[in-house]
């Protein structure tokens, strides 16, 4: 409950902080941007988001093969959507929720399905870091110019990129040397033990995918690629809803995805933070604050509204299924 209050509080704070900076004319222009948006593209973005959940369900199905289960796709898909809806109310409650709904519908023990969820999360973390690394290489020049222009308005003297790179490399070298020198002593600290446990878990998760067999492993990787392509594509679709953002390409879409993903980790479901970060990302490409804000909220809203709508339907479906099961027993 405390975690939920904290995450929700962060989101509400960002909404309040953002609105506090706006004058009456800016608020009116943001509202006008909402009114002028083409909502057919918002519907397409919602369907794109739903399709990503469908492929996530297909991918999750593959992880049950090595432990001897073959859950129905409809039930697996419903569990995934319900999990996303649960995460909007309680941070990280979705993992338990989707395992519970699968137990109700498929009689798969929670401890078994929870292991597959952990593996999936590990893969998602690794995939995200790979995407971020690629994104940094793709957008480095554009983001660097925007960052320098923004900071130079507040600070007169800024270090050049060679100095920054040198400091970063020196810091990495120092940390590595300290790690090698004090490794045995560091092992006694719980924080270090947790980090080691996390990396071991990642390694085990990667190994478990190799046990799927060649065909299933390839399918797993293909589904993962499709999921992230659909995530990124959602931004490109929303761009079509506004005249000012229609001309933006995949580079801008990639940047928006990276910024938005960070926002999703800072507040519950990304509320408040996600739209603000999307607006900042679009500012790099010269999009006005008013249109950028409207675009951020519609992108966030399209993702969450479809989860709530479909998740609510499946929640009723699983409840009826549970009652039927209890009556039979």
XYZ file of C-alpha atoms in Angstrom:
329
model
C 0.000 0.000 0.000
C 2.848 2.395 0.885
C 4.535 1.704 -2.469
C 1.270 2.406 -4.280
C 0.841 5.744 -2.458
C 4.436 6.766 -3.222
C 4.256 5.914 -6.947
C 0.826 7.513 -7.325
C 2.043 10.556 -5.387
C 4.978 11.001 -7.773
C 2.593 10.977 -10.730
C 0.199 13.479 -9.127
C 3.111 15.737 -8.193
C 4.312 15.849 -11.811
C 0.813 16.697 -13.033
C 0.535 19.500 -10.455
C 4.077 20.741 -11.178
C 3.438 20.800 -14.915
C 0.082 22.595 -14.645
C 1.591 25.131 -12.240
C 4.038 26.281 -14.937
C 1.320 26.948 -17.509
C -0.521 30.208 -17.992
C -4.143 30.425 -19.175
C -3.231 30.794 -22.866
C -0.960 27.733 -22.816
C -3.676 25.626 -21.167
C -6.133 26.808 -23.818
C -3.695 25.869 -26.611
C -3.131 22.398 -25.138
C -6.888 21.879 -24.959
C -7.187 23.072 -28.571
C -4.540 20.520 -29.590
C -6.663 17.777 -28.017
C -9.753 18.996 -29.889
C -7.958 19.135 -33.251
C -6.361 15.682 -32.954
C -7.496 12.916 -35.340
C -8.832 10.286 -32.939
C -8.992 7.583 -35.602
C -5.218 7.319 -35.189
C -5.659 7.050 -31.414
C -7.944 4.031 -31.960
C -5.311 2.485 -34.260
C -2.686 3.069 -31.525
C -4.947 1.314 -28.997
C -5.251 -1.702 -31.309
C -1.472 -1.687 -31.801
C -0.993 -1.741 -28.021
C -3.469 -4.608 -27.689
C -1.629 -6.526 -30.417
C 1.626 -6.211 -28.455
C -0.109 -7.854 -25.470
C -1.306 -10.652 -27.769
C 2.268 -11.395 -28.872
C 3.382 -11.229 -25.251
C 0.817 -13.935 -24.500
C 2.156 -16.035 -27.404
C 5.689 -15.628 -26.068
C 4.631 -16.490 -22.530
C 3.006 -19.701 -23.789
C 6.390 -20.921 -25.036
C 7.900 -20.738 -21.534
C 5.415 -23.320 -20.251
C 6.592 -26.031 -22.647
C 9.697 -27.120 -20.672
C 7.612 -27.525 -17.471
C 4.929 -29.640 -19.125
C 2.009 -27.217 -19.541
C 0.214 -25.930 -22.636
C -2.181 -23.129 -21.577
C -4.969 -21.938 -23.857
C -4.089 -18.752 -25.788
C -7.317 -17.009 -24.800
C -6.632 -17.584 -21.096
C -2.976 -16.613 -21.452
C -3.859 -13.406 -23.295
C -6.533 -12.551 -20.700
C -4.041 -13.086 -17.868
C -1.530 -10.736 -19.511
C -4.095 -7.933 -19.974
C -5.463 -8.342 -16.434
C -1.891 -8.153 -15.148
C -1.303 -4.811 -16.878
C -4.569 -3.493 -15.452
C -3.572 -4.633 -11.941
C -0.238 -2.827 -12.264
C -2.115 0.452 -12.717
C -3.606 0.025 -9.239
C -0.758 -1.713 -7.401
C 2.880 -1.652 -8.562
C 4.120 -5.138 -9.505
C 0.810 -6.749 -8.468
C 0.277 -7.813 -12.076
C 2.849 -10.617 -11.946
C 0.966 -12.354 -9.136
C -2.414 -11.537 -10.684
C -1.654 -13.154 -14.032
C -0.353 -16.284 -12.317
C -3.503 -16.426 -10.166
C -5.843 -16.068 -13.150
C -3.940 -18.781 -15.019
C -4.301 -21.092 -12.030
C -8.062 -20.468 -12.090
C -8.417 -21.063 -15.825
C -5.698 -23.666 -16.506
C -4.958 -25.274 -13.101
C -1.294 -24.284 -13.401
C 0.281 -23.892 -9.929
C 1.253 -20.303 -9.130
C 4.839 -21.237 -8.275
C 5.251 -22.805 -11.735
C 3.875 -19.856 -13.706
C 5.700 -17.366 -11.458
C 8.995 -18.889 -12.576
C 8.086 -18.208 -16.219
C 7.158 -14.606 -15.346
C 10.540 -14.052 -13.690
C 12.292 -15.387 -16.804
C 10.184 -13.113 -19.000
C 10.990 -10.063 -16.869
C 14.704 -10.815 -17.051
C 14.499 -10.981 -20.843
C 12.555 -7.703 -20.903
C 15.203 -5.961 -18.801
C 18.012 -7.181 -21.040
C 16.043 -6.275 -24.179
C 15.381 -2.786 -22.852
C 19.066 -2.165 -22.131
C 19.961 -3.327 -25.637
C 17.332 -0.994 -27.123
C 18.602 1.901 -24.990
C 22.184 1.234 -26.128
C 21.093 1.197 -29.790
C 18.989 4.305 -29.199
C 21.894 6.203 -27.701
C 23.995 5.451 -30.782
C 21.195 6.390 -33.178
C 20.137 9.660 -31.549
C 23.400 10.725 -29.931
C 24.043 13.742 -32.148
C 20.500 15.115 -32.020
C 20.129 14.553 -28.265
C 23.584 16.018 -27.588
C 22.747 19.247 -29.447
C 19.417 19.590 -27.636
C 20.994 18.909 -24.237
C 23.771 21.422 -24.828
C 21.349 24.095 -26.037
C 19.127 23.527 -23.004
C 21.964 23.596 -20.462
C 23.758 26.529 -22.078
C 20.731 28.701 -21.324
C 21.451 28.219 -17.604
C 25.228 27.735 -17.499
C 27.911 29.786 -19.227
C 30.704 27.212 -19.320
C 30.011 23.599 -20.237
C 32.576 20.775 -20.562
C 33.148 19.465 -24.084
C 32.294 15.880 -25.057
C 35.919 14.717 -24.852
C 36.082 15.816 -21.196
C 32.773 14.127 -20.376
C 33.817 10.889 -22.093
C 37.160 10.962 -20.279
C 35.490 11.389 -16.894
C 33.046 8.549 -17.596
C 35.812 6.165 -18.713
C 37.965 7.107 -15.707
C 35.039 6.495 -13.335
C 34.405 3.067 -14.899
C 38.091 2.167 -14.586
C 38.212 3.248 -10.914
C 35.058 1.289 -10.083
C 36.438 -1.818 -11.789
C 39.743 -1.576 -9.892
C 37.931 -1.113 -6.571
C 35.685 -4.048 -7.414
C 38.684 -6.322 -8.093
C 40.570 -5.167 -4.990
C 37.712 -5.391 -2.487
C 35.618 -8.173 -4.047
C 35.951 -10.591 -1.105
C 35.003 -7.918 1.426
C 32.094 -6.685 -0.675
C 30.539 -10.155 -0.821
C 29.463 -9.829 2.817
C 27.162 -6.878 2.080
C 23.525 -7.672 1.343
C 23.375 -5.038 -1.390
C 26.204 -6.735 -3.319
C 24.631 -10.155 -2.706
C 21.370 -8.925 -4.225
C 23.172 -7.606 -7.306
C 24.976 -10.941 -7.743
C 21.684 -12.770 -7.314
C 20.079 -10.551 -9.960
C 22.846 -11.229 -12.493
C 22.763 -14.959 -11.752
C 18.998 -14.867 -12.287
C 19.509 -13.144 -15.643
C 21.986 -15.822 -16.677
C 19.611 -18.598 -15.592
C 16.751 -16.918 -17.472
C 18.789 -16.813 -20.670
C 19.782 -20.468 -20.245
C 16.156 -21.514 -19.729
C 15.249 -20.104 -23.167
C 17.810 -22.390 -24.786
C 15.944 -25.368 -23.289
C 12.898 -24.531 -25.406
C 14.355 -26.131 -28.497
C 15.565 -24.475 -31.675
C 12.147 -23.710 -33.178
C 10.636 -22.356 -29.958
C 13.763 -20.312 -29.177
C 13.573 -18.649 -32.609
C 9.854 -17.991 -32.089
C 10.591 -16.510 -28.658
C 13.103 -14.078 -30.147
C 10.779 -13.198 -33.051
C 7.860 -12.535 -30.672
C 10.135 -10.376 -28.494
C 11.175 -8.339 -31.528
C 7.546 -7.894 -32.630
C 6.521 -6.771 -29.117
C 9.110 -3.977 -29.041
C 8.459 -2.960 -32.641
C 4.765 -2.560 -31.748
C 5.675 -0.530 -28.636
C 7.737 1.853 -30.746
C 5.200 1.870 -33.596
C 2.522 3.143 -31.187
C 4.322 6.480 -30.981
C 4.604 6.779 -34.760
C 0.858 6.145 -35.070
C 0.011 8.828 -32.498
C 2.219 11.285 -34.414
C -0.245 11.009 -37.312
C -3.010 12.445 -35.105
C -1.387 15.919 -35.093
C -0.444 18.067 -38.062
C 2.741 19.249 -36.342
C 4.072 15.746 -35.637
C 3.010 13.997 -38.867
C 6.399 14.528 -40.475
C 8.371 12.912 -37.639
C 10.091 9.647 -38.519
C 11.395 6.554 -36.760
C 14.248 8.454 -35.110
C 11.842 10.683 -33.187
C 9.620 7.689 -32.439
C 12.588 5.874 -30.951
C 13.461 8.833 -28.741
C 9.857 9.122 -27.538
C 9.834 5.409 -26.680
C 13.048 5.739 -24.650
C 11.833 8.793 -22.741
C 8.392 7.265 -22.166
C 9.866 3.995 -20.889
C 11.793 5.906 -18.248
C 8.555 7.640 -17.260
C 6.803 4.291 -16.765
C 9.300 3.355 -14.029
C 8.977 6.575 -12.013
C 5.262 6.641 -11.290
C 2.371 4.215 -11.153
C 1.584 3.283 -14.742
C 3.607 6.315 -15.863
C 0.825 8.722 -14.817
C 1.992 12.324 -14.950
C 5.631 11.506 -15.700
C 5.175 9.699 -19.046
C 3.432 12.621 -20.861
C 5.942 15.159 -19.523
C 8.918 13.108 -20.729
C 7.286 12.525 -24.116
C 6.791 16.281 -24.433
C 10.492 16.830 -23.623
C 11.476 14.216 -26.205
C 9.381 15.936 -28.866
C 10.942 19.274 -27.912
C 14.231 17.906 -29.257
C 12.589 17.813 -32.689
C 11.141 21.304 -32.460
C 7.570 20.319 -31.554
C 5.713 22.944 -29.531
C 5.048 22.331 -25.860
C 1.264 22.393 -26.397
C 1.199 19.743 -29.139
C 3.913 17.702 -27.393
C 1.865 17.623 -24.203
C -1.318 16.573 -26.002
C 0.644 13.927 -27.913
C 2.155 12.562 -24.677
C -1.210 12.278 -22.946
C -2.888 10.635 -25.953
C -0.029 8.135 -26.301
C -0.234 7.283 -22.604
C -4.041 7.267 -22.605
C -4.300 4.978 -25.642
C -2.096 2.381 -23.935
C -3.852 2.476 -20.575
C -7.462 2.794 -21.731
C -7.331 -0.355 -23.881
C -5.805 -2.264 -20.960
C -8.588 -1.091 -18.638
C -11.359 -1.872 -21.148
C -10.184 -5.335 -22.186
C -8.783 -6.132 -18.729
C -12.165 -5.437 -17.107
C -13.878 -7.831 -19.551
C -11.374 -10.589 -18.800
C -11.614 -9.947 -15.069
C -15.345 -10.724 -15.282
C -14.543 -13.742 -17.475
C -12.078 -15.175 -14.941
C -14.447 -14.473 -12.028
C -17.253 -16.401 -13.759
C -14.821 -19.199 -14.585
C -13.760 -19.385 -10.930
C -17.375 -19.529 -9.696
C -18.166 -22.279 -12.209
C -15.122 -24.240 -11.069
C -16.108 -23.875 -7.405
C -19.692 -24.980 -8.100
C -18.430 -28.109 -9.902
C -16.123 -28.944 -7.035
